[in-house]
Every structure is written in structure tokens, then in C-alpha cells.
PDB file of N, CA and C in Angstrom:
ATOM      1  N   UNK A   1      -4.978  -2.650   9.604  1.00 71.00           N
ATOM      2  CA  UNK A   1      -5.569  -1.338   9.575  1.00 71.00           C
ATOM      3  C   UNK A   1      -4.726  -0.360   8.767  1.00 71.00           C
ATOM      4  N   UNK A   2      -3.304  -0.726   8.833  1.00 76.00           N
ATOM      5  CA  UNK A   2      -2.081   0.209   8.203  1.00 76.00           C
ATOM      6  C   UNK A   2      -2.703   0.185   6.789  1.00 76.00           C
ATOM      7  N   UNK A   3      -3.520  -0.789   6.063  1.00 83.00           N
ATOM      8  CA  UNK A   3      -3.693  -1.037   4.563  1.00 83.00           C
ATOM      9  C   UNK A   3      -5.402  -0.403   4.454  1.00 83.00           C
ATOM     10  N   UNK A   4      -6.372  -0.486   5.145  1.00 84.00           N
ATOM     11  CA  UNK A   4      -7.088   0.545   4.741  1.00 84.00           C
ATOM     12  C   UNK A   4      -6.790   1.946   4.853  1.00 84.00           C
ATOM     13  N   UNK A   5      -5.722   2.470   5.780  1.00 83.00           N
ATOM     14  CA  UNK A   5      -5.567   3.662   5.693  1.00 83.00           C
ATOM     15  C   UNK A   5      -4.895   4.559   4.487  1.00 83.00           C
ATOM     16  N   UNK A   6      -4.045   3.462   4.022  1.00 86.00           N
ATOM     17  CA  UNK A   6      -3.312   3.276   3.022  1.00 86.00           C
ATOM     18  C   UNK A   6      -3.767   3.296   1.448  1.00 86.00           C
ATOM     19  N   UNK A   7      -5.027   2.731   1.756  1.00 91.00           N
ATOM     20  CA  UNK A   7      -5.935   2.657   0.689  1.00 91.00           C
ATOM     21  C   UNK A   7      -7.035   3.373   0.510  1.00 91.00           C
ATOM     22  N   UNK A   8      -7.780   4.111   1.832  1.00 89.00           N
ATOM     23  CA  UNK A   8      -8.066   5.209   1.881  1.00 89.00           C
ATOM     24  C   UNK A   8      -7.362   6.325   0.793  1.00 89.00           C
ATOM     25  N   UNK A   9      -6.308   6.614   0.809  1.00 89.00           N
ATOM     26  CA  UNK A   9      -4.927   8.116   0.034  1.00 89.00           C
ATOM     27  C   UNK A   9      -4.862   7.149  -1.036  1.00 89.00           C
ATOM     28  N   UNK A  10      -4.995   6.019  -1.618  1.00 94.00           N
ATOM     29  CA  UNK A  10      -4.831   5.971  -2.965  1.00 94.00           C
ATOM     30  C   UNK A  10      -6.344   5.927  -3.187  1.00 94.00           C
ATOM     31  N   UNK A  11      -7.826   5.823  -2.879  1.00 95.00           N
ATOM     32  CA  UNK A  11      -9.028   6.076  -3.038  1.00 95.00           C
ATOM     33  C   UNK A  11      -8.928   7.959  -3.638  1.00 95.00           C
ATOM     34  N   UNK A  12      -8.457   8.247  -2.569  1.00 95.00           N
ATOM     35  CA  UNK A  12      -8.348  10.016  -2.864  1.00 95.00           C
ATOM     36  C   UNK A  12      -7.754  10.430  -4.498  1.00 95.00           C
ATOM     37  N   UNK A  13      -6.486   9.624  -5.119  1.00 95.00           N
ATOM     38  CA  UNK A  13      -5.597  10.159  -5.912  1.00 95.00           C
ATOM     39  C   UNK A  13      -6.370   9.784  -6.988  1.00 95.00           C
ATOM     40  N   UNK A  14      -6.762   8.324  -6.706  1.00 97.00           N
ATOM     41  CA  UNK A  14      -7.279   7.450  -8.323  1.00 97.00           C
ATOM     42  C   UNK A  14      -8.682   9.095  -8.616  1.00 97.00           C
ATOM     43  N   UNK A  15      -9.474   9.100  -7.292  1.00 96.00           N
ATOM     44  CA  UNK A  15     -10.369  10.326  -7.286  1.00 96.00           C
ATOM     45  C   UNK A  15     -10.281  11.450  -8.457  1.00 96.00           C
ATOM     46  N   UNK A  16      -9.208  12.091  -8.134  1.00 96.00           N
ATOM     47  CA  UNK A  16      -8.632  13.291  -8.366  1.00 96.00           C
ATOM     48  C   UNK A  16      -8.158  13.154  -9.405  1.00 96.00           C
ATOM     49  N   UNK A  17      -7.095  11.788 -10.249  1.00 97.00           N
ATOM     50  CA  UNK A  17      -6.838  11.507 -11.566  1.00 97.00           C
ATOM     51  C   UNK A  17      -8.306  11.500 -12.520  1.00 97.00           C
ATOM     52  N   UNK A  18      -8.971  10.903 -12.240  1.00 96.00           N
ATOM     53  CA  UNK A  18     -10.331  11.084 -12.435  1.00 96.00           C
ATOM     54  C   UNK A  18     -11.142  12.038 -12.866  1.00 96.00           C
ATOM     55  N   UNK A  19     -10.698  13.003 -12.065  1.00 95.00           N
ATOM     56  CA  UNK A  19     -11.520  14.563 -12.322  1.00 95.00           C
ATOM     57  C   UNK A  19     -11.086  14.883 -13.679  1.00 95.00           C
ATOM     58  N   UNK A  20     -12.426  15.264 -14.606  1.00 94.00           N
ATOM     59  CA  UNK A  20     -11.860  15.900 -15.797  1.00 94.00           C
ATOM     60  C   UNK A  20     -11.076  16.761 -15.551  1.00 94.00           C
ATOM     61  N   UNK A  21     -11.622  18.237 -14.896  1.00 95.00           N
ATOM     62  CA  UNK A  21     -10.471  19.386 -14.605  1.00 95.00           C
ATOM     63  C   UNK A  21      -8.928  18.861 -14.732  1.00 95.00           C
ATOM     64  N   UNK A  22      -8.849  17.598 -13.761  1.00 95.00           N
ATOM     65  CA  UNK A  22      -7.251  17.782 -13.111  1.00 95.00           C
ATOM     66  C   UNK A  22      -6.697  16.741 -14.568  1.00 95.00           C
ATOM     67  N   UNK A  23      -7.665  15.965 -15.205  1.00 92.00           N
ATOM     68  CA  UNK A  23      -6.927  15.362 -16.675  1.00 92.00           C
ATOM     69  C   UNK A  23      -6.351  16.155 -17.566  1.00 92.00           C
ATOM     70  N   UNK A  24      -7.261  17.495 -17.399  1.00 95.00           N
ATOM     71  CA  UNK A  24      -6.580  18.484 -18.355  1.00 95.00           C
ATOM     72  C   UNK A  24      -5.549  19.266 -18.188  1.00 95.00           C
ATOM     73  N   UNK A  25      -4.530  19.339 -17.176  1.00 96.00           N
ATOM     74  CA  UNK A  25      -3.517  19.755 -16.283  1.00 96.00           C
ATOM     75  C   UNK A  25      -2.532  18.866 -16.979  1.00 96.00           C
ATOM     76  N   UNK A  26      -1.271  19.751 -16.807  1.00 96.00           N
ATOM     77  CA  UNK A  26      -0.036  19.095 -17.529  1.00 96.00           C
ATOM     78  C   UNK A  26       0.090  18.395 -16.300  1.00 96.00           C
ATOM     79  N   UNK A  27       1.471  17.284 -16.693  1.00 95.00           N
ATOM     80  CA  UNK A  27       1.714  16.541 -16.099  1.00 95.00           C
ATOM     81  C   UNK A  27       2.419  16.783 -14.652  1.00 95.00           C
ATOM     82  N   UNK A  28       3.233  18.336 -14.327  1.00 95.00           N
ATOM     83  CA  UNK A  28       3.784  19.089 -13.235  1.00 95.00           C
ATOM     84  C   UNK A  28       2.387  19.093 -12.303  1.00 95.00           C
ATOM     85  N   UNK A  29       0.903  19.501 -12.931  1.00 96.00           N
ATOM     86  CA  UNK A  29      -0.264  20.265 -12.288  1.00 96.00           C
ATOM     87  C   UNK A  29      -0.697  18.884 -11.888  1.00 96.00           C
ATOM     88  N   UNK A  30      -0.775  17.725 -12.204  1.00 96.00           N
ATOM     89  CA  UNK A  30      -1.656  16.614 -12.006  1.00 96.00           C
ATOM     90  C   UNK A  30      -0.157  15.738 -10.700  1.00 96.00           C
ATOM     91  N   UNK A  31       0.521  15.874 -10.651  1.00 95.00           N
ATOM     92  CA  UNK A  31       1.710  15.568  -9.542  1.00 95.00           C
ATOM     93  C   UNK A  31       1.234  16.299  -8.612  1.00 95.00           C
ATOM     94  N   UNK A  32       1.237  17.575  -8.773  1.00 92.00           N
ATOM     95  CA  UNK A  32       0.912  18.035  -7.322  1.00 92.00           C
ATOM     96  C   UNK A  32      -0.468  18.079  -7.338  1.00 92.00           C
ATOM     97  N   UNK A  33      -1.489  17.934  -7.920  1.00 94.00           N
ATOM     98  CA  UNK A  33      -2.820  17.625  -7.551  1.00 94.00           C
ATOM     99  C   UNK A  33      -2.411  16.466  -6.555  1.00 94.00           C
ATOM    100  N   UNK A  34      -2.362  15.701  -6.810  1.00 93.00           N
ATOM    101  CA  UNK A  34      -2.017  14.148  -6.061  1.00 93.00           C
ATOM    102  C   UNK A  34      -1.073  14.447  -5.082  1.00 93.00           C
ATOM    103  N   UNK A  35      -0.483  15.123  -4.799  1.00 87.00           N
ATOM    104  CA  UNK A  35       0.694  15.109  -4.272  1.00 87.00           C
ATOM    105  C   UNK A  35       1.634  13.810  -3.900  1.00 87.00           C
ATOM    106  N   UNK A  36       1.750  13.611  -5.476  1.00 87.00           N
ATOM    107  CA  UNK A  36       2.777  12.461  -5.968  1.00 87.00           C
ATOM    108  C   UNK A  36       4.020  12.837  -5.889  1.00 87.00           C
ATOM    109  N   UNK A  37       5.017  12.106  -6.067  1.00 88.00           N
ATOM    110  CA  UNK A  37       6.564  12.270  -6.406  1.00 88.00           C
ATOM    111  C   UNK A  37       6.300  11.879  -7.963  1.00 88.00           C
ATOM    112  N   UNK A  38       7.496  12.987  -8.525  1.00 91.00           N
ATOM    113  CA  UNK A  38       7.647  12.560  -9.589  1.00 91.00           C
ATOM    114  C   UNK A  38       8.040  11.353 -10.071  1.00 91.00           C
ATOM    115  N   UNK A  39       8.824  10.541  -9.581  1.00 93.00           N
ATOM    116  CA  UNK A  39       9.638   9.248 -10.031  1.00 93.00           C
ATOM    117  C   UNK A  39       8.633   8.126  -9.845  1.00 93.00           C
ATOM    118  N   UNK A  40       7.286   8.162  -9.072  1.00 92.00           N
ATOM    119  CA  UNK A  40       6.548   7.129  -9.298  1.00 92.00           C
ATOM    120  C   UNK A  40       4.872   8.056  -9.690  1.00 92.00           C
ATOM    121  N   UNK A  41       4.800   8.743 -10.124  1.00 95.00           N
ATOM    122  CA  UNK A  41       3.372   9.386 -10.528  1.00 95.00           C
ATOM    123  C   UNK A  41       2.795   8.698 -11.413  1.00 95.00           C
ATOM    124  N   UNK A  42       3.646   7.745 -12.403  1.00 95.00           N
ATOM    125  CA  UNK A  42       3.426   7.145 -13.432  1.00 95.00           C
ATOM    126  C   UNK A  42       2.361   5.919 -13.154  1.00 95.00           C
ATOM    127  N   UNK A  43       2.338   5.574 -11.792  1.00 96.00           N
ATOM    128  CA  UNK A  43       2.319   4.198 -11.091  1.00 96.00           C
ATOM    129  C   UNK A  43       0.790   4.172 -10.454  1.00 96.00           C
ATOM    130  N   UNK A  44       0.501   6.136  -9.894  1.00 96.00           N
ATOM    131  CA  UNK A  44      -0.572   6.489  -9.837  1.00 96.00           C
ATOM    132  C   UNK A  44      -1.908   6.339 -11.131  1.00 96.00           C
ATOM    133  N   UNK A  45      -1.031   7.022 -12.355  1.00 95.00           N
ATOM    134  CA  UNK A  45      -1.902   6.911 -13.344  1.00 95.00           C
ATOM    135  C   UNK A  45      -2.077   6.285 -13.950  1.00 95.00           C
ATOM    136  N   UNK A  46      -1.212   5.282 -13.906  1.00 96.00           N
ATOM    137  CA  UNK A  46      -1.853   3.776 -14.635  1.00 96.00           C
ATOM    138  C   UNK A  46      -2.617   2.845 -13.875  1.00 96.00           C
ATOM    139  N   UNK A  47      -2.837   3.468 -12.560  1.00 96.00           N
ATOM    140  CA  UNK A  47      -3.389   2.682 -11.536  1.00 96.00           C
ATOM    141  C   UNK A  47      -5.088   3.473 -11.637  1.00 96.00           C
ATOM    142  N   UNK A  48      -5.226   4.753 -11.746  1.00 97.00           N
ATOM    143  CA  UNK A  48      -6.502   5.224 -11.726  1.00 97.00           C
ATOM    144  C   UNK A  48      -6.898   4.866 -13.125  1.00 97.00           C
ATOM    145  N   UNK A  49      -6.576   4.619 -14.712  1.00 96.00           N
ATOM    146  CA  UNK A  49      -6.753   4.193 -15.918  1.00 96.00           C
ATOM    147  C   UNK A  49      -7.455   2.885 -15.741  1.00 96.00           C
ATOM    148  N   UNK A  50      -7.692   2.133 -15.040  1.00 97.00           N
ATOM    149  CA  UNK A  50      -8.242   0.975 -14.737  1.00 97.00           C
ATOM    150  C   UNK A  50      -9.487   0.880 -14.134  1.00 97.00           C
ATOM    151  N   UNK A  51     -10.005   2.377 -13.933  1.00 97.00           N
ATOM    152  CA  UNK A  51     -11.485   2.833 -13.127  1.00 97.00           C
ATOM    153  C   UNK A  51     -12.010   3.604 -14.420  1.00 97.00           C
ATOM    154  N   UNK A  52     -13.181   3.392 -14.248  1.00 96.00           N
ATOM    155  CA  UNK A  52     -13.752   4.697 -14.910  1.00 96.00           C
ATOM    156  C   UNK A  52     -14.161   5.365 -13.704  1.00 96.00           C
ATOM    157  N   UNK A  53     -15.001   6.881 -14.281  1.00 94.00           N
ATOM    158  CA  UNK A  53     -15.056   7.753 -13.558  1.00 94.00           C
ATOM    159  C   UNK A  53     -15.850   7.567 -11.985  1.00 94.00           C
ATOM    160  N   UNK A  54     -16.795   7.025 -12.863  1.00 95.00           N
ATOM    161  CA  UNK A  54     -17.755   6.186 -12.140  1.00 95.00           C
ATOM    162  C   UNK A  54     -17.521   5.187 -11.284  1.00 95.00           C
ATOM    163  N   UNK A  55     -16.475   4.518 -11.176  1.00 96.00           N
ATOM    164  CA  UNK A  55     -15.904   3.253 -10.301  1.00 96.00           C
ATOM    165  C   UNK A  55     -15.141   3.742  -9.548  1.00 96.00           C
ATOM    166  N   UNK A  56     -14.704   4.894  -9.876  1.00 96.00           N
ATOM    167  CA  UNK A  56     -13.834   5.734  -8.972  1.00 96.00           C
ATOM    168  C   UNK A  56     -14.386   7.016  -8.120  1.00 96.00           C
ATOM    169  N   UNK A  57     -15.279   7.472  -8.053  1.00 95.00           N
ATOM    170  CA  UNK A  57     -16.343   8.415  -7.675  1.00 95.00           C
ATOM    171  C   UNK A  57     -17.237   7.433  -6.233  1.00 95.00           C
ATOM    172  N   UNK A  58     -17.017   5.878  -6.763  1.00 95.00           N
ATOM    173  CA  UNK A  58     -18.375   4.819  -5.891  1.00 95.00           C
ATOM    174  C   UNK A  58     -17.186   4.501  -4.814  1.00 95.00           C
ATOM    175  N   UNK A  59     -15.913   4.718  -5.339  1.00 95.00           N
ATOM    176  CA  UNK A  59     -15.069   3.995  -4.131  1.00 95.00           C
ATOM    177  C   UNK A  59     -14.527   4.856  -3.458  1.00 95.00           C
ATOM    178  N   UNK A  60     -14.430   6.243  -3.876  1.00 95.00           N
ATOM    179  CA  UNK A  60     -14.665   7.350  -3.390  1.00 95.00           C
ATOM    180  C   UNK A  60     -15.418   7.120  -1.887  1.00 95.00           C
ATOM    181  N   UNK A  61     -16.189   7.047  -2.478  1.00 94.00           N
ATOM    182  CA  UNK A  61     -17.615   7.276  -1.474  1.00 94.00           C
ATOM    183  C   UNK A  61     -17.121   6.056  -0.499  1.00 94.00           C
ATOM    184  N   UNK A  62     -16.874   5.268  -0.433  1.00 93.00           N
ATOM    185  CA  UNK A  62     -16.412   4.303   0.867  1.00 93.00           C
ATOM    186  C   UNK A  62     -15.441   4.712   1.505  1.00 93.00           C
ATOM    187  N   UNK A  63     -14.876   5.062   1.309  1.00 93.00           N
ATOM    188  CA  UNK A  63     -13.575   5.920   2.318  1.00 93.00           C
ATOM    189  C   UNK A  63     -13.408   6.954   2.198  1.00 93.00           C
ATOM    190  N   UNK A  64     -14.082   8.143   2.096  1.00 93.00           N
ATOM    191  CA  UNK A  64     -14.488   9.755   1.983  1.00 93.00           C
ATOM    192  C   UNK A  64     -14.646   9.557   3.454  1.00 93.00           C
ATOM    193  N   UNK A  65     -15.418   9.149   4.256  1.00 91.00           N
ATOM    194  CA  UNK A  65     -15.297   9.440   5.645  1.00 91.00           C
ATOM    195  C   UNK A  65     -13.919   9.008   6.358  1.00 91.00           C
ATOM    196  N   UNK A  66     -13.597   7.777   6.182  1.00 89.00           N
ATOM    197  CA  UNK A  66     -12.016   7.690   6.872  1.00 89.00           C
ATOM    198  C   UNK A  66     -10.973   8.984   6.330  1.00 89.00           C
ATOM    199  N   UNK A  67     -11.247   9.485   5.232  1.00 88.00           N
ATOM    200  CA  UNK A  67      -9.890  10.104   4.306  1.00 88.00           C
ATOM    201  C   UNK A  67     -10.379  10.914   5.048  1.00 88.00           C
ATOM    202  N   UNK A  68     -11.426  11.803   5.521  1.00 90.00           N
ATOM    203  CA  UNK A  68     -11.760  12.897   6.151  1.00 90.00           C
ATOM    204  C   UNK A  68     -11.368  12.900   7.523  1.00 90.00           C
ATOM    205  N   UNK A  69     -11.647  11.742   8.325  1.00 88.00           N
ATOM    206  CA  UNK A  69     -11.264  12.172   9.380  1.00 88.00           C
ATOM    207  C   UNK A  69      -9.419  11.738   9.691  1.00 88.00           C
ATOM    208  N   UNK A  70      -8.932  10.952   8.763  1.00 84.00           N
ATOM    209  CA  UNK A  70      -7.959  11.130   8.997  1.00 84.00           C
ATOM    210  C   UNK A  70      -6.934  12.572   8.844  1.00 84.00           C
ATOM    211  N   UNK A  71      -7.597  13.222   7.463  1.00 83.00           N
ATOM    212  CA  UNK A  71      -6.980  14.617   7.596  1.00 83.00           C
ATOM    213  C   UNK A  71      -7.922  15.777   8.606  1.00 83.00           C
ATOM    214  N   UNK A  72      -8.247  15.379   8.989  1.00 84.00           N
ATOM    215  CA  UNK A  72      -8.979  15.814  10.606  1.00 84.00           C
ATOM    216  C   UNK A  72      -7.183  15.719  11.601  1.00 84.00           C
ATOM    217  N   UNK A  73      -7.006  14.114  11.454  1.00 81.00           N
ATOM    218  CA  UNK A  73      -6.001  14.053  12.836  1.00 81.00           C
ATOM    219  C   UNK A  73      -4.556  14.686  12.247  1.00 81.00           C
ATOM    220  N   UNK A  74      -4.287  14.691  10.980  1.00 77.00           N
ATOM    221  CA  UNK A  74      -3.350  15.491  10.437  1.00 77.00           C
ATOM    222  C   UNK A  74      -3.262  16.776  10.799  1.00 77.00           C
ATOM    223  N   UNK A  75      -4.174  17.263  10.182  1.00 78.00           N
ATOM    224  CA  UNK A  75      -4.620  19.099  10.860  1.00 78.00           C
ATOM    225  C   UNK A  75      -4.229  19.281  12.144  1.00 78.00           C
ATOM    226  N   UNK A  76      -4.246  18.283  13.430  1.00 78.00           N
ATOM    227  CA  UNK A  76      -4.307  18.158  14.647  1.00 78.00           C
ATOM    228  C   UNK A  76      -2.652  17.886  14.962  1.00 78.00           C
ATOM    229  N   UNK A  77      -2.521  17.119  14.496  1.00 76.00           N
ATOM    230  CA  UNK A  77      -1.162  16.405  14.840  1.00 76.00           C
ATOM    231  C   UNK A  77       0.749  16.820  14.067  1.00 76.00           C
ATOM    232  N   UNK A  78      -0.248  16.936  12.428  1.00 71.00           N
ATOM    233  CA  UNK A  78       1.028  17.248  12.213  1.00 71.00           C
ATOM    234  C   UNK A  78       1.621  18.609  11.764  1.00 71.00           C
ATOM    235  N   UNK A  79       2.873  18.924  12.001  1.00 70.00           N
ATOM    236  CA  UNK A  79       3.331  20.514  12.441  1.00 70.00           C
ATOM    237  C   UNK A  79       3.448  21.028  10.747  1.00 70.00           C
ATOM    238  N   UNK A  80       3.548  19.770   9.560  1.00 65.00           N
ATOM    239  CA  UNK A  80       4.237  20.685   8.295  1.00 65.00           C
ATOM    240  C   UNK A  80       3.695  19.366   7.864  1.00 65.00           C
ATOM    241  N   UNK A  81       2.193  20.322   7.142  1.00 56.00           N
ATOM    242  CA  UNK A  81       1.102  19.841   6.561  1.00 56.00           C
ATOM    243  C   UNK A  81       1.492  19.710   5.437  1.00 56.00           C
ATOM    244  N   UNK A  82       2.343  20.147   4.523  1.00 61.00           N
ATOM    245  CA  UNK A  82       3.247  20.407   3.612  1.00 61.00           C
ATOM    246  C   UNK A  82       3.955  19.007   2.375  1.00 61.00           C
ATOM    247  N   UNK A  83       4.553  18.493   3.999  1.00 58.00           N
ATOM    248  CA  UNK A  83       5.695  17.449   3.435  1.00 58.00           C
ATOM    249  C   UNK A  83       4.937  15.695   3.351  1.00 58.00           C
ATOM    250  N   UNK A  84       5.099  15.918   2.467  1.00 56.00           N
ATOM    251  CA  UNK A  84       4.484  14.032   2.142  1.00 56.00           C
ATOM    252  C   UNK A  84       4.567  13.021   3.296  1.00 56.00           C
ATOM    253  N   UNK A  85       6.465  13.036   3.888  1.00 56.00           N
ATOM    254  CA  UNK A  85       6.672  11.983   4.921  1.00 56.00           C
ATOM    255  C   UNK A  85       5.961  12.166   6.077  1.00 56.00           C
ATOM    256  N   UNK A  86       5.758  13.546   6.801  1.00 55.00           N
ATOM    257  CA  UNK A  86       5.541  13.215   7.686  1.00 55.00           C
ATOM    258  C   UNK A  86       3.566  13.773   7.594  1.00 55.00           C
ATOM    259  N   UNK A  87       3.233  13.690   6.737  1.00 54.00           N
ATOM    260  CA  UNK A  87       1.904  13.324   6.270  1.00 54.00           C
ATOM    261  C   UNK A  87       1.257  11.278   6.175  1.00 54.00           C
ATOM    262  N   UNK A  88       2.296  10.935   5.687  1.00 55.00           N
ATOM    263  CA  UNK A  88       2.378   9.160   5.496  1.00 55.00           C
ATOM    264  C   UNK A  88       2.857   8.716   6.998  1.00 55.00           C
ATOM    265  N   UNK A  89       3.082   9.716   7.815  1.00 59.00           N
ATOM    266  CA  UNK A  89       3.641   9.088   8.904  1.00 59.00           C
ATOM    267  C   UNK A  89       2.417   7.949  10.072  1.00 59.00           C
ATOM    268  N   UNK A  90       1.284   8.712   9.576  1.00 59.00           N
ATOM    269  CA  UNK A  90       0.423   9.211  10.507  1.00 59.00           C
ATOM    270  C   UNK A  90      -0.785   7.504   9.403  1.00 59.00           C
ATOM    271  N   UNK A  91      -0.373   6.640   9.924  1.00 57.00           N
ATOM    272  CA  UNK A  91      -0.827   4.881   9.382  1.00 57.00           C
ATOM    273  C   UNK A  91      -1.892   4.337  10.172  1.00 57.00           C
ATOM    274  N   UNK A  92      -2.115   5.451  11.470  1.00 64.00           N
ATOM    275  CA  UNK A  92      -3.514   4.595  12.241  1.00 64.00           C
ATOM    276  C   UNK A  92      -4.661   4.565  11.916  1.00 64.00           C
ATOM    277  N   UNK A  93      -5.710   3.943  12.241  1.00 67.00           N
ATOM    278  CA  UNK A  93      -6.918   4.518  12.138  1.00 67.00           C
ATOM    279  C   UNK A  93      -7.112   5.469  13.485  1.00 67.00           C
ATOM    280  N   UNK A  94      -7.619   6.343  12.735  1.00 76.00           N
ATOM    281  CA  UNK A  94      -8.447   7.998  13.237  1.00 76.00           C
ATOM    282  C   UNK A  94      -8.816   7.207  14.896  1.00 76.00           C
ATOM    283  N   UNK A  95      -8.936   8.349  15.769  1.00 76.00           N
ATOM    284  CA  UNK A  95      -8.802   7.655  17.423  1.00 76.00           C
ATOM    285  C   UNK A  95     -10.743   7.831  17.254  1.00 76.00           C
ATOM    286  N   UNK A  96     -11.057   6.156  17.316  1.00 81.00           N
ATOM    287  CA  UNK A  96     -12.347   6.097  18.400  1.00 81.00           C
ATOM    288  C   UNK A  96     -13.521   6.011  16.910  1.00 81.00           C
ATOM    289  N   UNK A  97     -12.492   6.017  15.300  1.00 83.00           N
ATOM    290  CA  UNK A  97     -13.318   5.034  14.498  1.00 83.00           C
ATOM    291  C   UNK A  97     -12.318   3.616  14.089  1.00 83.00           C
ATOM    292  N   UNK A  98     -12.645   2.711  14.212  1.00 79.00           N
ATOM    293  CA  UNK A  98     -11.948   1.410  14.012  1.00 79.00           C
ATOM    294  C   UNK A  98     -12.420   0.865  12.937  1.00 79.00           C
ATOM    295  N   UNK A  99     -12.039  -0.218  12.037  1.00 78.00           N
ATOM    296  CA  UNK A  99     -12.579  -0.905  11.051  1.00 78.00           C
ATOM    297  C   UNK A  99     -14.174  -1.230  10.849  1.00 78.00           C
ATOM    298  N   UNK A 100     -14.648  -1.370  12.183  1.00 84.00           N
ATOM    299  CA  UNK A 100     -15.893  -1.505  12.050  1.00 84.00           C
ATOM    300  C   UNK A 100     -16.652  -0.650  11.686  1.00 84.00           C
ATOM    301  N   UNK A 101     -16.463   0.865  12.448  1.00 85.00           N
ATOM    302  CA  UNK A 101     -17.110   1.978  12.005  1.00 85.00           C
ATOM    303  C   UNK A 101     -16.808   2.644  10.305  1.00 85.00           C
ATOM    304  N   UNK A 102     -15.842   2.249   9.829  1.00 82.00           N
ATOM    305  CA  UNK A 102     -15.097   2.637   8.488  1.00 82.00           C
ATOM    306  C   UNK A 102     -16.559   1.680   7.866  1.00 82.00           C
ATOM    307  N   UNK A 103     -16.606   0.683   8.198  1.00 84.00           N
ATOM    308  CA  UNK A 103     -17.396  -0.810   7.434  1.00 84.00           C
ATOM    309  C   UNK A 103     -18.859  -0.279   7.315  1.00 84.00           C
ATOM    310  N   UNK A 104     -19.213   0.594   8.945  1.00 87.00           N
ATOM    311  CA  UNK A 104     -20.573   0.852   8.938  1.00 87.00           C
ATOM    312  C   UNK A 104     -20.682   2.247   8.372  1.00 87.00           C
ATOM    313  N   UNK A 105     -19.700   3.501   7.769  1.00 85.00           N
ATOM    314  CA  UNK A 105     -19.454   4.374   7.073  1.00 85.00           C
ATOM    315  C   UNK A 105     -19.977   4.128   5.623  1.00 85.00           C
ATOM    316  N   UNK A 106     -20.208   3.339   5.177  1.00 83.00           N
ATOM    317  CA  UNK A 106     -20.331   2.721   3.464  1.00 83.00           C
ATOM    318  C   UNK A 106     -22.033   2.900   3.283  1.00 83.00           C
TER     319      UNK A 106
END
């Protein structure tokens, strides 16, 4: 479950690399779009370069409900919405949807 959640937040970034708007953003504006680290952002965008917009918009759409309600339990849970770590801290699935409901989400 740790790896759809996981894959959920890279569904979101490849997303957002994606967006014309945020392509046209220097490379400082498209880091924190993503809220990447600098030392691996590189890793992000060669990873969304392998979608088109369109392949990335459809996979979007399969985990737009988990990514949502997981920053649902974020909002809830964590004190400094802010900081990456203790944003990544938070690896469960959302309380009371499980893999199945993520599956029947699509």
C-alpha cells in the first residue's frame, strides 16, 4: 500500500510537470511547483518527459481521488504542512479507503 501511496505524489508531480503554465516557469518556479528538492528535481523531469500530456492527465485521473483524500488526512494530521518530511511521513492509505476502493475510484 506504502507504493500506491507513493505513486499516487509522483501521479501529482509528473501532473504538474505537464502543465504548460508550470513548463514555462524557470527551473526555481517548477521545484517548488512540485515541491521537489533541488538535488533530485532532475529525476522528476525526466520521469514526467516520458508521458505526454495526455498520458499524464489519464493517470492523473486514477489517483486524483487517493491524492485527495490523502491531503484530506494531511490537513488533519500534520502540524507543518510546509515541510516535505513530515508531509512523506504520512505512507498509509487514507483511514476506511483501502486498495480496493482506490481500484473501484478509476
Amino acid at each position: 500500500m506504502v507504493a500506491v501511496v507513493f505513486l499516487s505524489k509522483l501521479a501529482d508531480k509528473v501532473r504538474k510537470l505537464k502543465d504548460p503554465e508550470v513548463s514555462k516557469l524557470s527551473i526555481e518556479e517548477r521545484i517548488g511547483a512540485i515541491s521537489a528538492h533541488r538535488l533530485n528535481f532532475h529525476l522528476y523531469e525526466d520521469f514526467a518527459d516520458r508521458f505526454s500530456a495526455e498520458d499524464a492527465e489519464s493517470i492523473w485521473k486514477r489517483f486524483s481521488t487517493l491524492y485527495a483524500k490523502i491531503e484530506a488526512e494531511i490537513a488533519r494530521s500534520v502540524p507543518d504542512r510546509a515541510s516535505r518530511v513530515m508531509r512523506y511521513q504520512l505512507t498509509d492509505m487514507p483511514v476506511n479507503f483501502e486498495v480496493e476502493d482506490f481500484i473501484r475510484s478509476w
